[in-house]
Amino acid sequence: MSKVKLGVKNCLYPLPTTLVGANVDGRPNYIAIAHVGVMALKHISLSMNKRHYTNAGIVENGTFSVNLPSVEMVEKADYCGLVSGKDVDKAALFETFYGVLGTAPMIAECPISMECRVVKTVDMTTHDVFIGEIVEAYCDEACLDDDVVDFARVRPILFVMNDRSYWQIGERFARAWQAGKALKG
Amino acid sequence: MSKVKLGVKNCLYPLPTTLVGANVDGRPNYIAIAHVGVMALKHISLSMNKRHYTNAGIVENGTFSVNLPSVEMVEKADYCGLVSGKDVDKAALFETFYGVLGTAPMIAECPISMECRVVKTVDMTTHDVFIGEIVEAYCDEACLDDDVVDFARVRPILFVMNDRSYWQIGERFARAWQAGKALKG
């Protein structure tokens, strides 16, 4: 196979598009973030450019939420990455609810929401990476199959930076920690 | 919409399944890792349980690779998460190549490979999180569209922990930083 060198190009995609919720100046705000990750079983990371309005709210409260919008919400989700909470009340787009932390606003329309407590911050020069420990997760009842989240029903918005695009999830085609067993011989 | 509390449940999925390459005891080794993330534009994270054989090799060399297997490789990719390089020579499954770093083995059969230099390590108690700066990315020529990676051709393996499943990527349905412009009014 013929390989092409792309230079210093990030190709770790697709990643789930999230709407991150935080109280900023005492009011709920939401921002679209897809540079996320899993740091440990119960810990997730958000890479947030230091220029964003939201960062100060996360630092002040030590809490945030991660909401997964579904494909039907793509206009609103993308909009939350286009405008700043400094200029626009983005919370007006959604119904907000709070959970046990009390300061991490969540979006009722999103099929999945997780409220998190900040446990570490990693300074990546241009970006603050907030590492949150999940305190409680909320899921629409209609997206559960036998109490387990069914991502075919969640219909998350997947993000690819390379061509600046959003994708749907496709077919579930194999089982993890099972598909490779045949090779164990 | 009726919400169900799931407790402390990570729902930040799907994430791309990767095969992480490292030289361990001077020999190439590959492990399946899907708890990954983007930390900054050119930086990616790998969450690696401290019990894994690979971690010492990443620490020793200060380098690793991230390879994206395609759906056709699901058996081999899953197998690389089932067995340890301590017991099995997993590099025998693939054709290995090296890039500019010289110590980050990459998999020729994977449509995308990135070689990385470790710039930070975050201790998450049970897991080492290695943060790598991408030094060079390699892509199969057949997966490029006008020099941009086309993930429909890459056909990555998406991982969901909740039901321990692998998914295909679906349809590209909207453009990022575009879809929400209509709401700007």
Tab-separated table of C-alpha atoms in Angstrom:
chain	number	residue	atom	x	y	z
A	1	MET	CA	0.000	0.000	0.000
A	2	SER	CA	1.367	3.384	-0.986
A	3	LYS	CA	1.752	5.701	2.043
A	4	VAL	CA	1.545	9.474	1.898
A	5	LYS	CA	3.181	11.636	4.591
A	6	LEU	CA	0.737	14.236	5.885
A	7	GLY	CA	3.175	16.115	8.138
A	8	VAL	CA	2.079	17.060	11.656
A	9	LYS	CA	-1.577	16.219	11.081
A	10	ASN	CA	-3.956	14.951	13.744
A	11	CYS	CA	-6.012	12.035	12.395
A	12	LEU	CA	-7.438	10.688	15.668
A	13	TYR	CA	-11.046	10.878	14.533
A	14	PRO	CA	-13.986	10.641	14.626
A	15	LEU	CA	-14.650	11.914	18.152
A	16	PRO	CA	-18.051	12.574	19.737
A	17	THR	CA	-19.281	16.151	19.531
A	18	THR	CA	-20.297	17.325	22.992
A	19	LEU	CA	-21.990	20.356	24.441
A	20	VAL	CA	-20.097	21.286	27.592
A	21	GLY	CA	-22.162	23.021	30.238
A	22	ALA	CA	-20.846	25.383	32.903
A	23	ASN	CA	-22.157	28.237	34.989
A	24	VAL	CA	-20.337	31.406	33.984
A	25	ASP	CA	-20.987	34.559	35.983
A	26	GLY	CA	-23.801	32.626	37.648
A	27	ARG	CA	-25.634	31.786	34.427
A	28	PRO	CA	-25.698	28.512	32.433
A	29	ASN	CA	-23.648	28.422	29.238
A	30	TYR	CA	-22.969	25.731	26.636
A	31	ILE	CA	-20.067	25.326	24.217
A	32	ALA	CA	-19.451	22.734	21.494
A	33	ILE	CA	-16.282	20.707	22.183
A	34	ALA	CA	-15.215	17.589	20.263
A	35	HIS	CA	-11.592	17.463	21.399
A	36	VAL	CA	-12.466	15.176	24.256
A	37	GLY	CA	-11.182	11.873	25.575
A	38	VAL	CA	-11.350	9.175	28.205
A	39	MET	CA	-8.558	9.439	30.809
A	40	ALA	CA	-9.579	6.524	33.038
A	41	LEU	CA	-12.748	4.488	33.438
A	42	LYS	CA	-14.613	7.299	35.232
A	43	HIS	CA	-12.616	10.287	34.014
A	44	ILE	CA	-12.966	12.335	30.860
A	45	SER	CA	-10.976	15.201	29.342
A	46	LEU	CA	-12.022	18.402	27.582
A	47	SER	CA	-9.521	20.391	25.558
A	48	MET	CA	-10.621	24.012	25.778
A	49	ASN	CA	-8.852	26.858	24.036
A	50	LYS	CA	-7.849	29.367	26.741
A	51	ARG	CA	-9.660	32.156	24.897
A	52	HIS	CA	-13.084	30.606	25.543
A	53	TYR	CA	-15.563	32.309	27.843
A	54	THR	CA	-16.476	28.995	29.518
A	55	ASN	CA	-13.068	28.187	31.056
A	56	ALA	CA	-13.349	30.709	33.905
A	57	GLY	CA	-16.708	29.226	34.923
A	58	ILE	CA	-15.274	25.706	35.057
A	59	VAL	CA	-12.366	26.941	37.191
A	60	GLU	CA	-14.630	28.956	39.493
A	61	ASN	CA	-17.093	26.141	40.208
A	62	GLY	CA	-14.797	23.143	39.745
A	63	THR	CA	-17.629	21.470	37.841
A	64	PHE	CA	-18.905	21.005	34.284
A	65	SER	CA	-21.289	18.815	32.328
A	66	VAL	CA	-20.818	16.875	29.121
A	67	ASN	CA	-23.945	16.507	27.008
A	68	LEU	CA	-24.195	14.412	23.839
A	69	PRO	CA	-26.490	16.029	21.258
A	70	SER	CA	-28.196	13.788	18.709
A	71	VAL	CA	-28.034	14.314	14.940
A	72	GLU	CA	-31.346	16.196	15.014
A	73	MET	CA	-29.612	18.857	17.110
A	74	VAL	CA	-26.724	19.486	14.704
A	75	GLU	CA	-27.683	23.090	13.922
A	76	LYS	CA	-27.892	24.071	17.575
A	77	ALA	CA	-24.763	22.095	18.474
A	78	ASP	CA	-22.721	23.699	15.707
A	79	TYR	CA	-24.086	27.120	16.628
A	80	CYS	CA	-22.771	26.604	20.176
A	81	GLY	CA	-19.287	26.412	18.619
A	82	LEU	CA	-19.770	29.504	16.458
A	83	VAL	CA	-20.784	32.120	19.019
A	84	SER	CA	-19.458	33.037	22.462
A	85	GLY	CA	-21.450	33.063	25.683
A	86	LYS	CA	-19.876	36.464	26.235
A	87	ASP	CA	-22.136	37.824	23.469
A	88	VAL	CA	-25.098	35.441	23.292
A	89	ASP	CA	-27.298	33.610	25.805
A	90	LYS	CA	-26.926	30.099	24.370
A	91	ALA	CA	-28.825	28.561	27.282
A	92	ALA	CA	-31.981	30.108	25.796
A	93	LEU	CA	-31.801	27.429	23.066
A	94	PHE	CA	-32.340	24.585	25.512
A	95	GLU	CA	-34.126	23.438	28.640
A	96	THR	CA	-31.527	23.350	31.434
A	97	PHE	CA	-31.561	21.023	34.429
A	98	TYR	CA	-29.132	20.605	37.341
A	99	GLY	CA	-28.093	17.450	39.188
A	100	VAL	CA	-26.316	16.613	42.419
A	101	LEU	CA	-23.438	19.064	41.925
A	102	GLY	CA	-25.824	21.999	41.568
A	103	THR	CA	-23.455	24.085	39.413
A	104	ALA	CA	-23.141	21.960	36.263
A	105	PRO	CA	-26.031	22.858	33.942
A	106	MET	CA	-27.249	20.062	31.670
A	107	ILE	CA	-29.375	20.016	28.519
A	108	ALA	CA	-32.682	18.164	28.762
A	109	GLU	CA	-32.917	17.710	24.968
A	110	CYS	CA	-29.616	15.787	24.840
A	111	PRO	CA	-30.117	12.022	25.172
A	112	ILE	CA	-27.054	11.745	27.426
A	113	SER	CA	-25.625	14.103	30.041
A	114	MET	CA	-22.828	13.579	32.549
A	115	GLU	CA	-22.063	15.904	35.431
A	116	CYS	CA	-18.408	16.048	36.444
A	117	ARG	CA	-16.139	17.387	39.151
A	118	VAL	CA	-12.762	18.775	38.014
A	119	VAL	CA	-9.937	16.686	39.504
A	120	LYS	CA	-6.962	17.902	37.447
A	121	THR	CA	-6.145	20.529	34.849
A	122	VAL	CA	-3.407	19.988	32.279
A	123	ASP	CA	-1.817	23.103	30.766
A	124	MET	CA	-1.324	22.521	27.026
A	125	THR	CA	-0.082	26.093	26.358
A	126	THR	CA	-2.919	27.222	24.055
A	127	HIS	CA	-5.494	24.961	25.737
A	128	ASP	CA	-6.660	24.120	29.245
A	129	VAL	CA	-7.457	20.429	29.476
A	130	PHE	CA	-9.994	19.881	32.246
A	131	ILE	CA	-10.105	16.345	33.614
A	132	GLY	CA	-13.440	15.573	35.204
A	133	GLU	CA	-14.577	12.709	37.369
A	134	ILE	CA	-18.093	11.639	36.467
A	135	VAL	CA	-20.464	12.061	39.409
A	136	GLU	CA	-23.744	11.070	37.729
A	137	ALA	CA	-24.893	10.207	34.217
A	138	TYR	CA	-28.390	10.781	32.828
A	139	CYS	CA	-29.903	9.045	29.814
A	140	ASP	CA	-33.223	9.310	28.036
A	141	GLU	CA	-35.222	6.214	28.886
A	142	ALA	CA	-35.900	5.678	25.171
A	143	CYS	CA	-32.143	5.277	24.508
A	144	LEU	CA	-31.705	2.388	26.934
A	145	ASP	CA	-31.863	-1.268	26.012
A	146	ASP	CA	-32.076	-3.402	29.155
A	147	ASP	CA	-30.543	-0.529	31.177
A	148	VAL	CA	-27.556	-0.253	28.807
A	149	VAL	CA	-27.073	2.786	26.553
A	150	ASP	CA	-27.815	1.947	22.914
A	151	PHE	CA	-25.850	4.374	20.756
A	152	ALA	CA	-27.974	3.550	17.715
A	153	ARG	CA	-30.793	5.315	19.587
A	154	VAL	CA	-28.598	8.105	20.975
A	155	ARG	CA	-27.512	8.980	17.396
A	156	PRO	CA	-24.435	10.995	18.453
A	157	ILE	CA	-22.812	13.592	16.199
A	158	LEU	CA	-19.310	12.435	15.295
A	159	PHE	CA	-16.713	15.060	14.444
A	160	VAL	CA	-13.826	14.855	11.984
A	161	MET	CA	-11.409	17.792	11.942
A	162	ASN	CA	-9.649	16.850	8.698
A	163	ASP	CA	-12.526	17.874	6.433
A	164	ARG	CA	-14.462	19.772	9.132
A	165	SER	CA	-17.427	17.413	8.988
A	166	TYR	CA	-20.086	15.734	11.114
A	167	TRP	CA	-20.909	12.042	10.726
A	168	GLN	CA	-23.546	9.654	11.981
A	169	ILE	CA	-22.718	6.428	13.734
A	170	GLY	CA	-23.030	3.383	11.467
A	171	GLU	CA	-23.634	-0.280	12.057
A	172	ARG	CA	-22.681	-2.226	15.199
A	173	PHE	CA	-20.726	-5.064	13.613
A	174	ALA	CA	-18.629	-6.860	16.209
A	175	ARG	CA	-18.165	-7.444	19.921
A	176	ALA	CA	-15.210	-6.114	21.875
A	177	TRP	CA	-13.086	-8.661	23.784
A	178	GLN	CA	-14.776	-11.308	21.600
A	179	ALA	CA	-14.017	-10.653	17.916
A	180	GLY	CA	-10.356	-11.609	18.321
A	181	LYS	CA	-10.839	-14.795	20.302
A	182	ALA	CA	-10.590	-16.973	17.175
A	183	LEU	CA	-6.953	-15.864	16.805
A	184	LYS	CA	-6.046	-17.097	20.286
A	185	GLY	CA	-5.822	-20.604	18.767
B	1	MET	CA	-38.339	13.277	28.083
B	2	SER	CA	-37.996	10.820	30.922
B	3	LYS	CA	-34.423	10.689	32.284
B	4	VAL	CA	-32.847	7.676	33.937
B	5	LYS	CA	-29.880	8.035	36.325
B	6	LEU	CA	-27.124	5.630	35.386
B	7	GLY	CA	-24.828	6.359	38.332
B	8	VAL	CA	-21.118	6.876	37.724
B	9	LYS	CA	-21.217	5.635	34.151
B	10	ASN	CA	-18.952	6.838	31.375
B	11	CYS	CA	-20.970	7.501	28.207
B	12	LEU	CA	-18.408	9.483	26.190
B	13	TYR	CA	-18.556	7.187	23.174
B	14	PRO	CA	-17.953	6.142	20.485
B	15	LEU	CA	-14.180	6.582	20.404
B	16	PRO	CA	-11.816	5.369	17.693
B	17	THR	CA	-10.172	2.019	18.355
B	18	THR	CA	-6.414	2.356	17.914
B	19	LEU	CA	-3.459	0.026	17.853
B	20	VAL	CA	-0.701	1.675	19.857
B	21	GLY	CA	2.816	0.717	18.806
B	22	ALA	CA	5.908	0.800	20.999
B	23	ASN	CA	9.249	-0.922	21.166
B	24	VAL	CA	9.371	-3.017	24.332
B	25	ASP	CA	12.640	-4.733	25.211
B	26	GLY	CA	13.840	-3.702	21.769
B	27	ARG	CA	11.027	-5.411	19.861
B	28	PRO	CA	7.870	-3.906	18.297
B	29	ASN	CA	4.619	-4.504	20.138
B	30	TYR	CA	1.006	-3.424	19.533
B	31	ILE	CA	-1.887	-3.016	21.948
B	32	ALA	CA	-5.535	-2.085	21.332
B	33	ILE	CA	-6.482	1.169	23.088
B	34	ALA	CA	-9.741	3.066	22.585
B	35	HIS	CA	-9.564	5.300	25.653
B	36	VAL	CA	-7.880	8.030	23.672
B	37	GLY	CA	-8.440	11.741	23.160
B	38	VAL	CA	-7.283	14.983	21.615
B	39	MET	CA	-5.474	17.256	24.100
B	40	ALA	CA	-4.585	20.097	21.725
B	41	LEU	CA	-4.475	20.443	17.966
B	42	LYS	CA	-1.280	18.364	17.618
B	43	HIS	CA	-1.450	16.391	20.859
B	44	ILE	CA	-3.232	13.162	21.653
B	45	SER	CA	-3.726	11.125	24.823
B	46	LEU	CA	-3.656	7.388	25.516
B	47	SER	CA	-5.079	6.008	28.735
B	48	MET	CA	-3.070	2.876	29.510
B	49	ASN	CA	-3.702	0.635	32.492
B	50	LYS	CA	-0.458	0.496	34.485
B	51	ARG	CA	-0.468	-3.305	34.324
B	52	HIS	CA	0.110	-3.314	30.562
B	53	TYR	CA	3.393	-4.590	29.137
B	54	THR	CA	3.597	-1.658	26.688
B	55	ASN	CA	3.876	1.184	29.218
B	56	ALA	CA	7.538	0.531	30.091
B	57	GLY	CA	8.477	0.677	26.412
B	58	ILE	CA	6.758	4.039	25.955
B	59	VAL	CA	8.550	5.407	29.026
B	60	GLU	CA	11.930	3.992	27.954
B	61	ASN	CA	11.825	5.398	24.412
B	62	GLY	CA	9.633	8.455	24.980
B	63	THR	CA	7.825	7.552	21.769
B	64	PHE	CA	4.788	5.637	20.540
B	65	SER	CA	2.614	5.313	17.463
B	66	VAL	CA	-1.153	5.439	17.044
B	67	ASN	CA	-2.500	3.324	14.184
B	68	LEU	CA	-6.139	3.273	13.073
B	69	PRO	CA	-7.201	-0.205	11.946
B	70	SER	CA	-10.054	-0.485	9.444
B	71	VAL	CA	-13.157	-2.638	9.964
B	72	GLU	CA	-11.589	-5.481	7.965
B	73	MET	CA	-8.936	-5.732	10.701
B	74	VAL	CA	-11.376	-6.097	13.607
B	75	GLU	CA	-10.288	-9.624	14.547
B	76	LYS	CA	-6.622	-8.698	14.717
B	77	ALA	CA	-7.343	-5.392	16.462
B	78	ASP	CA	-9.483	-7.051	19.120
B	79	TYR	CA	-6.899	-9.800	19.565
B	80	CYS	CA	-4.298	-7.099	20.348
B	81	GLY	CA	-6.457	-6.201	23.349
B	82	LEU	CA	-6.907	-9.798	24.490
B	83	VAL	CA	-3.312	-10.990	24.783
B	84	SER	CA	-0.165	-9.450	26.273
B	85	GLY	CA	3.070	-8.773	24.419
B	86	LYS	CA	4.725	-10.402	27.421
B	87	ASP	CA	3.375	-13.752	26.209
B	88	VAL	CA	2.778	-13.341	22.465
B	89	ASP	CA	4.644	-11.694	19.578
B	90	LYS	CA	1.770	-9.564	18.254
B	91	ALA	CA	4.042	-7.816	15.743
B	92	ALA	CA	4.078	-11.091	13.781
B	93	LEU	CA	0.473	-10.301	12.738
B	94	PHE	CA	1.486	-7.183	10.797
B	95	GLU	CA	4.092	-5.596	8.589
B	96	THR	CA	5.958	-3.040	10.727
B	97	PHE	CA	7.569	0.148	9.487
B	98	TYR	CA	9.423	2.944	11.293
B	99	GLY	CA	9.423	6.694	10.618
B	100	VAL	CA	11.531	9.657	11.658
B	101	LEU	CA	11.569	8.818	15.370
B	102	GLY	CA	13.042	5.370	14.732
B	103	THR	CA	11.563	3.789	17.879
B	104	ALA	CA	7.811	4.032	17.231
B	105	PRO	CA	6.781	0.948	15.226
B	106	MET	CA	3.822	1.447	12.873
B	107	ILE	CA	1.490	-0.982	11.094
B	108	ALA	CA	1.591	-0.905	7.297
B	109	GLU	CA	-1.878	-2.507	6.992
B	110	CYS	CA	-3.515	0.340	8.960
B	111	PRO	CA	-4.781	3.133	6.695
B	112	ILE	CA	-3.566	5.785	9.161
B	113	SER	CA	-0.545	5.878	11.466
B	114	MET	CA	0.837	8.728	13.568
B	115	GLU	CA	4.219	8.687	15.272
B	116	CYS	CA	4.405	10.665	18.496
B	117	ARG	CA	6.901	11.946	21.051
B	118	VAL	CA	5.799	11.832	24.704
B	119	VAL	CA	5.601	15.365	26.117
B	120	LYS	CA	3.709	14.764	29.373
B	121	THR	CA	2.418	11.868	31.446
B	122	VAL	CA	-0.645	12.225	33.671
B	123	ASP	CA	-0.926	9.826	36.605
B	124	MET	CA	-4.554	8.669	36.886
B	125	THR	CA	-3.836	6.169	39.715
B	126	THR	CA	-4.756	2.968	37.858
B	127	HIS	CA	-3.764	4.386	34.455
B	128	ASP	CA	-0.811	6.197	32.915
B	129	VAL	CA	-2.065	8.762	30.427
B	130	PHE	CA	0.642	9.412	27.855
B	131	ILE	CA	0.329	12.702	25.994
B	132	GLY	CA	2.084	12.598	22.656
B	133	GLU	CA	2.962	15.315	20.202
B	134	ILE	CA	2.416	14.142	16.642
B	135	VAL	CA	5.680	14.220	14.673
B	136	GLU	CA	4.457	12.728	11.394
B	137	ALA	CA	1.251	11.169	10.089
B	138	TYR	CA	1.003	8.537	7.347
B	139	CYS	CA	-2.074	7.729	5.288
B	140	ASP	CA	-2.819	5.212	2.571
B	141	GLU	CA	-2.993	7.097	-0.698
B	142	ALA	CA	-6.350	5.405	-1.425
B	143	CYS	CA	-7.894	7.049	1.685
B	144	LEU	CA	-7.127	10.596	0.570
B	145	ASP	CA	-9.507	12.853	-1.295
B	146	ASP	CA	-7.629	15.890	-2.618
B	147	ASP	CA	-4.924	15.355	0.039
B	148	VAL	CA	-7.504	15.321	2.866
B	149	VAL	CA	-8.240	12.138	4.836
B	150	ASP	CA	-11.637	10.684	3.896
B	151	PHE	CA	-12.879	8.660	6.873
B	152	ALA	CA	-15.449	6.881	4.695
B	153	ARG	CA	-12.451	5.221	3.038
B	154	VAL	CA	-10.481	4.735	6.272
B	155	ARG	CA	-13.437	2.827	7.755
B	156	PRO	CA	-12.284	3.149	11.381
B	157	ILE	CA	-13.458	0.797	14.134
B	158	LEU	CA	-15.503	2.780	16.671
B	159	PHE	CA	-15.620	1.505	20.238
B	160	VAL	CA	-18.464	1.735	22.755
B	161	MET	CA	-17.715	0.538	26.283
B	162	ASN	CA	-21.339	0.471	27.464
B	163	ASP	CA	-22.269	-2.678	25.522
B	164	ARG	CA	-18.675	-3.656	24.663
B	165	SER	CA	-19.230	-3.235	20.940
B	166	TYR	CA	-17.538	-2.100	17.724
B	167	TRP	CA	-19.321	0.156	15.234
B	168	GLN	CA	-18.721	1.423	11.731
B	169	ILE	CA	-18.758	5.071	10.829
B	170	GLY	CA	-22.024	6.162	9.172
B	171	GLU	CA	-22.974	8.954	6.848
B	172	ARG	CA	-21.275	12.367	6.631
B	173	PHE	CA	-24.320	14.589	7.031
B	174	ALA	CA	-23.268	18.140	7.904
B	175	ARG	CA	-20.369	20.578	7.891
B	176	ALA	CA	-18.703	21.815	11.056
B	177	TRP	CA	-18.593	25.578	11.624
B	178	GLN	CA	-21.309	25.788	8.942
B	179	ALA	CA	-24.392	23.847	10.045
B	180	GLY	CA	-25.228	26.377	12.763
B	181	LYS	CA	-24.790	29.547	10.728
B	182	ALA	CA	-28.522	29.782	10.006
B	183	LEU	CA	-29.132	30.357	13.739
B	184	LYS	CA	-26.811	33.362	13.823
B	185	GLY	CA	-29.693	35.372	12.376
